[in-house]
Short mmCIF file of C-alpha atoms in Angstrom, two decimals:
data_model
loop_
_atom_site.label_atom_id
_atom_site.label_comp_id
_atom_site.label_asym_id
_atom_site.label_seq_id
_atom_site.Cartn_x
_atom_site.Cartn_y
_atom_site.Cartn_z
CA MET A 1 17.59 54.97 41.77
CA SER A 2 16.81 52.61 38.90
CA THR A 3 14.78 49.52 39.78
CA GLU A 4 15.49 47.81 36.46
CA GLN A 5 16.91 44.32 37.00
CA HIS A 6 19.95 43.07 35.16
CA ASP A 7 19.29 40.06 32.92
CA PRO A 8 22.46 37.96 32.38
CA HIS A 9 20.66 35.81 29.80
CA MET A 10 19.97 38.84 27.60
CA ASP A 11 23.63 39.80 27.90
CA GLU A 12 24.56 36.36 26.62
CA LEU A 13 22.16 36.67 23.70
CA THR A 14 23.61 40.07 22.84
CA ARG A 15 27.16 38.75 22.87
CA ILE A 16 26.17 35.76 20.75
CA SER A 17 24.53 38.12 18.25
CA TRP A 18 27.74 40.12 18.03
CA HIS A 19 29.76 36.99 17.31
CA GLN A 20 27.24 35.89 14.68
CA SER A 21 27.32 39.28 12.98
CA ASP A 22 31.13 39.38 13.02
CA ALA A 23 31.23 35.84 11.62
CA VAL A 24 29.02 36.81 8.67
CA THR A 25 31.19 39.84 7.91
CA ALA A 26 34.30 37.64 8.07
CA ARG A 27 32.67 34.99 5.87
CA ILE A 28 31.84 37.58 3.22
CA THR A 29 35.44 38.83 3.28
CA VAL A 30 36.82 35.29 2.98
CA PHE A 31 34.51 34.42 0.10
CA GLU A 32 35.51 37.61 -1.68
CA ALA A 33 39.23 36.94 -1.17
CA LEU A 34 38.87 33.34 -2.38
CA ALA A 35 36.96 34.48 -5.47
CA GLU A 36 39.66 37.04 -6.29
CA ALA A 37 42.26 34.29 -5.91
CA GLY A 38 40.42 32.19 -8.49
CA VAL A 39 39.06 29.56 -6.10
CA PRO A 40 35.85 28.03 -7.53
CA ALA A 41 32.67 28.71 -5.57
CA ALA A 42 32.13 25.02 -4.77
CA GLN A 43 35.61 24.72 -3.29
CA ALA A 44 35.21 27.98 -1.37
CA ASP A 45 31.94 26.68 0.11
CA GLN A 46 33.65 23.48 1.19
CA LEU A 47 36.62 25.27 2.77
CA VAL A 48 34.50 27.74 4.74
CA SER A 49 32.00 25.10 5.83
CA GLN A 50 34.81 22.84 7.04
CA LEU A 51 36.35 25.69 9.04
CA GLU A 52 33.03 26.54 10.66
CA ALA A 53 32.27 22.89 11.36
CA GLY A 54 35.72 22.60 12.96
CA ALA A 55 34.88 25.46 15.31
CA VAL A 56 31.71 23.64 16.38
CA ALA A 57 33.74 20.44 16.80
CA GLY A 58 36.09 22.36 19.08
CA ALA A 59 33.13 23.36 21.23
CA HIS A 60 32.07 19.70 21.24
CA THR A 61 35.46 18.67 22.62
CA TRP A 62 35.37 21.41 25.23
CA VAL A 63 31.91 20.41 26.44
CA SER A 64 32.68 16.67 26.35
CA GLU A 65 35.76 17.11 28.55
CA SER A 66 33.99 19.20 31.18
CA SER A 67 33.60 17.81 34.68
CA PRO A 68 31.23 18.52 37.57
CA PRO A 69 32.52 20.56 40.51
CA ALA A 70 34.74 18.60 42.87
CA GLY A 71 32.89 17.04 45.78
CA SER A 72 29.54 16.89 44.00
CA GLU A 73 27.02 14.26 45.04
CA GLN A 74 26.62 11.19 42.84
CA ALA A 75 23.14 12.20 41.67
CA PHE A 76 24.46 15.62 40.65
CA GLU A 77 27.38 14.02 38.77
CA ASP A 78 25.03 11.63 36.97
CA GLY A 79 22.83 14.54 35.88
CA TRP A 80 25.89 16.54 34.84
CA PHE A 81 27.26 13.84 32.55
CA LYS A 82 23.80 13.14 31.11
CA GLY A 83 23.50 16.81 30.21
CA VAL A 84 27.01 16.86 28.75
CA ARG A 85 26.20 13.88 26.51
CA ALA A 86 23.00 15.55 25.30
CA VAL A 87 24.73 18.84 24.49
CA ALA A 88 27.69 17.06 22.84
CA SER A 89 25.33 15.02 20.66
CA TYR A 90 23.50 18.18 19.62
CA LEU A 91 26.79 19.94 18.80
CA LEU A 92 27.78 16.99 16.62
CA ARG A 93 24.56 17.38 14.62
CA ILE A 94 25.29 21.08 14.18
CA ALA A 95 28.85 20.31 13.02
CA ASP A 96 27.55 17.78 10.47
CA THR A 97 24.94 20.24 9.16
CA THR A 98 27.47 23.07 9.02
CA ALA A 99 30.00 20.98 7.09
CA ALA A 100 27.36 20.17 4.48
CA GLN A 101 26.30 23.78 3.81
CA ARG A 102 26.71 24.84 0.19
CA GLY A 103 25.63 27.71 -2.03
CA ARG A 104 26.77 30.58 0.18
CA ALA A 105 29.76 31.52 -1.99
CA GLU A 106 27.52 31.90 -5.04
CA SER A 107 24.95 33.91 -3.05
CA ASN A 108 27.72 36.14 -1.73
CA ALA A 109 29.07 36.76 -5.23
CA GLN A 110 25.60 37.63 -6.52
CA LEU A 111 25.06 40.08 -3.66
CA LEU A 112 28.41 41.81 -4.23
CA THR A 113 27.74 42.00 -7.96
CA HIS A 114 24.35 43.59 -7.32
CA LEU A 115 25.77 46.12 -4.86
CA ARG A 116 28.62 47.14 -7.16
CA GLN A 117 26.79 47.44 -10.44
CA PRO A 118 26.13 51.01 -11.61
CA LEU A 119 22.61 52.32 -11.56
CA PRO A 120 21.04 51.56 -14.94
CA HIS A 121 20.04 54.35 -17.27
CA VAL A 122 16.28 54.36 -17.56
CA PRO A 123 14.89 55.89 -20.77
CA GLN A 124 12.34 58.59 -20.16
CA SER A 125 9.73 56.53 -21.98
CA GLU A 126 10.04 53.81 -19.33
CA VAL A 127 9.89 55.99 -16.25
CA SER A 128 6.17 55.54 -15.83
CA ALA A 129 6.27 51.75 -16.32
CA PRO A 130 4.48 50.04 -13.41
CA THR A 131 6.55 48.14 -10.86
CA PRO A 132 5.55 44.46 -10.43
CA THR A 133 3.74 43.93 -7.15
CA LEU A 134 3.69 40.93 -4.85
CA ASP A 135 0.39 39.77 -3.40
CA VAL A 136 0.83 38.69 0.22
CA LYS A 137 -2.01 36.15 0.15
CA GLU A 138 -0.78 34.65 -3.13
CA ILE A 139 2.78 34.21 -1.82
CA LEU A 140 1.46 32.76 1.45
CA ALA A 141 -0.52 30.20 -0.53
CA VAL A 142 2.64 29.31 -2.44
CA THR A 143 4.68 28.80 0.74
CA GLN A 144 2.01 26.53 2.21
CA ARG A 145 2.49 24.07 -0.66
CA PHE A 146 5.93 23.08 0.58
CA THR A 147 5.74 20.04 2.85
CA TRP A 148 8.69 21.06 5.06
CA ALA A 149 6.63 23.97 6.40
CA LEU A 150 3.37 22.15 6.91
CA THR A 151 3.54 21.60 10.63
CA ASP A 152 0.31 21.14 12.58
CA PRO A 153 -1.81 24.19 11.61
CA GLY A 154 -2.48 24.58 15.32
CA HIS A 155 1.07 25.87 15.62
CA PHE A 156 0.62 28.51 12.91
CA LEU A 157 0.45 32.17 13.83
CA VAL A 158 -2.89 33.91 13.50
CA PRO A 159 -3.53 34.93 9.87
CA GLU A 160 -3.18 38.65 10.59
CA THR A 161 0.25 38.18 12.19
CA SER A 162 1.37 35.79 9.48
CA GLN A 163 0.42 38.23 6.74
CA GLU A 164 2.08 41.11 8.57
CA ILE A 165 5.37 39.22 8.82
CA LEU A 166 5.16 38.13 5.18
CA ALA A 167 4.43 41.69 4.04
CA VAL A 168 7.61 42.91 5.76
CA ALA A 169 9.64 40.05 4.28
CA LEU A 170 8.34 40.78 0.78
CA SER A 171 9.29 44.43 1.12
CA ALA A 172 12.89 43.15 1.06
CA VAL A 173 12.35 41.73 -2.45
CA ARG A 174 13.94 44.10 -4.94
CA GLU A 175 11.96 45.42 -7.89
CA ASP A 176 14.00 43.46 -10.44
CA GLU A 177 13.18 40.21 -8.59
CA ARG A 178 9.43 40.61 -8.30
CA ALA A 179 8.28 39.54 -11.76
CA ASP A 180 9.50 35.96 -11.30
CA TYR A 181 9.66 35.79 -7.50
CA VAL A 182 7.30 32.82 -7.22
CA GLN A 183 9.65 30.82 -9.46
CA ARG A 184 12.65 32.01 -7.43
CA LEU A 185 11.00 30.92 -4.20
CA THR A 186 10.05 27.52 -5.62
CA ALA A 187 13.61 26.94 -6.84
CA PHE A 188 14.98 27.99 -3.45
CA ALA A 189 12.72 25.54 -1.60
CA ASP A 190 13.71 22.69 -3.91
CA ARG A 191 17.43 23.50 -3.63
CA HIS A 192 17.44 23.78 0.17
CA ARG A 193 14.80 21.19 1.07
CA GLU A 194 17.11 19.09 3.26
CA ARG A 195 18.38 22.15 5.11
CA LEU A 196 14.84 23.39 5.68
CA GLU A 197 13.71 20.01 6.95
CA GLU A 198 16.69 19.79 9.32
CA MET A 199 15.92 23.25 10.68
CA LEU A 200 12.31 22.19 11.28
CA ARG A 201 13.39 19.04 13.11
CA ALA A 202 15.91 20.87 15.28
CA TYR A 203 14.01 24.07 16.09
CA GLY A 204 10.40 23.64 14.96
CA PRO A 205 7.26 22.95 17.01
CA GLY A 206 7.81 20.10 19.45
CA SER A 207 11.60 20.51 19.56
CA THR A 208 13.42 21.20 22.82
CA PRO A 209 14.41 24.78 21.89
CA ALA A 210 10.84 25.61 20.87
CA GLN A 211 9.50 24.39 24.21
CA HIS A 212 11.09 27.43 25.85
CA GLY A 213 8.96 29.80 23.80
CA ARG A 214 11.64 30.60 21.22
CA TYR A 215 12.01 30.01 17.46
CA ALA A 216 8.36 30.89 16.84
CA LEU A 217 8.92 31.44 13.10
CA VAL A 218 10.50 28.04 12.40
CA GLY A 219 7.93 25.92 10.56
CA GLN A 220 5.77 28.89 9.67
CA PRO A 221 5.08 29.03 5.92
CA GLU A 222 6.20 32.67 5.74
CA SER A 223 9.61 31.72 7.12
CA LEU A 224 10.42 30.26 3.69
CA VAL A 225 10.51 33.80 2.30
CA LEU A 226 12.63 34.98 5.24
CA CYS A 227 15.18 32.20 4.72
CA GLU A 228 15.32 32.98 1.01
CA ARG A 229 15.98 36.63 1.87
CA PHE A 230 18.71 35.60 4.35
CA GLU A 231 20.55 34.11 1.41
CA THR A 232 19.72 36.78 -1.18
CA ALA A 233 19.37 40.16 0.53
CA PRO A 234 20.22 39.90 4.27
CA LEU A 235 21.10 43.55 4.78
CA LEU A 236 17.94 44.73 3.05
CA LEU A 237 15.87 42.33 5.17
CA ASP A 238 17.56 43.65 8.32
CA GLY A 239 16.66 47.20 7.38
CA VAL A 240 12.98 46.62 6.69
CA TRP A 241 12.55 44.29 9.68
CA ASP A 242 14.19 46.62 12.20
CA ALA A 243 11.72 49.32 11.28
CA GLU A 244 8.64 47.14 11.78
CA LEU A 245 8.88 44.00 13.92
CA GLU A 246 10.45 42.48 17.04
CA ASP A 247 14.14 41.64 16.55
CA LEU A 248 14.10 38.43 18.59
CA LEU A 249 11.76 36.70 16.14
CA LEU A 250 14.17 37.19 13.25
CA ASP A 251 17.25 36.62 15.42
CA ASP A 252 16.01 33.15 16.36
CA LEU A 253 15.15 32.21 12.78
CA ALA A 254 18.51 33.50 11.55
CA PHE A 255 20.29 31.38 14.15
CA ALA A 256 18.26 28.28 13.28
CA TRP A 257 18.87 28.79 9.56
CA GLY A 258 22.57 29.42 10.11
CA ALA A 259 22.55 32.97 8.72
CA GLY A 260 23.72 34.52 11.98
CA HIS A 261 23.94 38.01 10.50
CA ARG A 262 21.80 39.81 13.02
CA ARG A 263 23.30 42.29 15.47
#
């Protein structure tokens, strides 16, 4: 007879991951349909973000209207309503952040264009041309220049682990992106600075979620590359990560970033 114990919390995480994955698939379909209907990317971003923020607002209403079990003691009721207010306030922040998200329609269009384009004809004379390489230590040094990621170095992973994670992330950078990847990464950090800073405040070292031992990658310099890959090549990142590292690390970062594509 099996002695393995059932973990309800893991079941919840699994179900949440399913919903996140389904939501990303649905978002891609909606963006594609809106693009085919001639809706500009900026308007599509606004529509989808408003819909998603509305879903979070619905959860806010549901939580806010909840009541403690009948007959509860006063101390229990006081604690209940204090917890409800804290959760409702946090949901409001998530709704505000979600409503402000932009750039996903353009990223989705770029990904679809890349996936649908025919394989280029490579002249025989170019077959032996060397493929640009990415130096892990060089990219790590680049990511450490961005102030959003510079949490207390005491919270950083050990160098060997950090470089291992970054090496996996960089393996999701396509060959045609490598020559100017440092510039791409810099532009990404500048474009999403507010979103990165908000993620660090909400899930980084010292935050309530991080105190439970989760969200270990938030605030790590190498997470900048992972977030950039969430937006540019999520499926490719999934594939290389699943073959090498623990899923929960990337699941947590994806949730904090708002990618939610992991299953």
